[in-house]
Coordinates of C-alpha atoms in Angstrom, one line a residue:
Q1 CA 190.5 65.4 76.1
V2 CA 191.1 68.4 78.4
Q3 CA 188.1 70.5 79.2
L4 CA 187.8 73.5 81.6
V5 CA 184.3 74.8 82.3
E6 CA 183.7 78.1 84.1
S7 CA 180.5 79.0 85.8
G8 CA 179.1 81.5 88.3
G9 CA 179.1 84.7 86.2
G10 CA 176.2 87.0 86.0
L11 CA 174.9 90.5 86.7
V12 CA 175.7 92.0 90.1
Q13 CA 175.4 95.5 91.5
P14 CA 178.5 97.5 92.4
G15 CA 179.8 96.4 95.8
G16 CA 178.4 92.9 95.4
S17 CA 180.1 89.5 95.2
L18 CA 180.3 86.6 92.9
R19 CA 182.2 83.3 93.0
L20 CA 183.4 81.8 89.8
S21 CA 184.1 78.1 89.5
C22 CA 186.4 76.3 87.1
T23 CA 185.9 72.6 86.9
A24 CA 188.3 70.4 84.9
S25 CA 188.1 67.1 83.2
G26 CA 191.0 65.3 81.5
I27 CA 193.6 66.9 83.8
T28 CA 194.1 67.1 87.6
L29 CA 194.1 70.8 88.5
N30 CA 196.1 70.2 91.6
Y31 CA 199.2 69.5 89.4
H32 CA 198.7 72.5 87.3
A33 CA 199.3 76.2 87.6
I34 CA 196.0 78.0 87.4
G35 CA 195.2 81.4 86.1
W36 CA 192.1 83.5 86.0
F37 CA 192.0 86.1 83.2
R38 CA 189.5 88.5 82.0
R39 CA 188.8 90.5 78.8
A40 CA 186.8 93.6 78.9
S41 CA 185.3 95.0 75.8
G42 CA 187.9 96.6 73.6
K43 CA 190.8 95.5 75.8
E44 CA 193.3 92.6 75.8
R45 CA 193.0 89.6 78.0
G46 CA 194.8 90.2 81.3
G47 CA 195.5 88.2 84.4
V48 CA 193.5 88.8 87.6
Q49 CA 194.9 86.0 89.7
C50 CA 197.4 83.1 89.2
I51 CA 198.4 80.4 91.5
S52 CA 201.3 78.0 91.2
A53 CA 200.9 74.2 91.6
S54 CA 204.2 73.8 93.5
D55 CA 204.0 76.1 96.5
G56 CA 200.6 77.7 96.1
S57 CA 202.1 81.2 95.6
T58 CA 199.8 83.6 94.0
F59 CA 200.1 86.6 91.7
V60 CA 197.5 89.3 92.4
P61 CA 197.5 92.6 90.4
N62 CA 196.9 95.8 92.3
S63 CA 193.6 96.3 90.5
V64 CA 192.0 93.4 92.4
K65 CA 194.2 93.0 95.5
G66 CA 192.2 92.6 98.6
R67 CA 189.0 92.0 96.6
F68 CA 189.6 88.8 94.6
T69 CA 190.8 85.4 96.1
I70 CA 191.7 82.2 94.3
S71 CA 191.3 78.8 96.0
R72 CA 191.3 75.2 95.1
D73 CA 189.0 72.2 96.0
N74 CA 191.2 69.2 94.9
A75 CA 188.5 66.7 95.7
K76 CA 186.2 68.4 93.2
N77 CA 189.0 69.2 90.7
T78 CA 187.8 72.7 90.8
V79 CA 189.3 76.2 91.3
Y80 CA 187.3 79.2 92.5
L81 CA 187.7 82.9 92.1
Q82 CA 185.9 84.7 94.9
M83 CA 185.2 88.3 93.9
N84 CA 184.1 90.9 96.5
T85 CA 183.4 94.6 96.3
L86 CA 182.9 94.4 92.6
K87 CA 183.2 97.6 90.5
P88 CA 181.8 98.4 87.1
E89 CA 185.4 98.2 85.7
D90 CA 185.4 94.5 86.7
T91 CA 182.9 93.9 83.9
A92 CA 184.4 91.4 81.5
I93 CA 184.5 87.8 80.3
Y94 CA 186.4 85.8 82.8
Y95 CA 188.4 82.7 81.8
C96 CA 190.2 80.1 83.7
A97 CA 193.4 78.5 82.3
A98 CA 195.8 75.8 83.3
S99 CA 199.4 75.0 82.6
P100 CA 201.4 71.9 83.5
R101 CA 204.6 74.0 83.7
I102 CA 205.7 76.7 86.0
P103 CA 204.6 79.9 84.2
P104 CA 207.1 82.7 84.8
R105 CA 204.4 85.2 84.4
C106 CA 200.7 85.5 85.0
A107 CA 200.1 86.0 81.3
P108 CA 197.7 84.3 78.8
D109 CA 200.5 83.0 76.5
E110 CA 202.0 81.0 79.4
Y111 CA 198.8 78.8 79.7
D112 CA 197.8 75.8 77.6
Y113 CA 194.3 74.9 78.5
W114 CA 191.4 77.4 78.5
G115 CA 187.7 77.4 79.4
Q116 CA 185.1 79.1 77.3
G117 CA 184.6 82.0 79.6
T118 CA 181.8 83.4 81.7
Q119 CA 180.4 86.9 81.6
V120 CA 180.5 89.1 84.6
T121 CA 178.6 92.4 84.5
V122 CA 178.8 94.9 87.3
S123 CA 176.1 97.5 86.9
S124 CA 173.4 99.2 88.9

């Protein structure tokens, strides 16, 4: 049974940082494309960072470019999302997802396995 578990969310002030973790069981993340997605209240789920399994190439939308970074720790079967210079508009539930294929887009419908999400709130 595949399970992805996110952690690391919480309340942070604008300008602060958080590191989200996504730990998997039942699959080896190193062999999967990984995506971090978020859903803000009243909005659709959107991609904030995706990384391929084959060559490590990443998709980073302009909204988080230079602030968010994805990384892998294969020994721990864990993927991280380092989020710096957080803004109130980054407030959302953040999800990690995995796909055994090569997703052509950093889009939710390209990913098969999902975590339960972790809340990130950026507020003073």
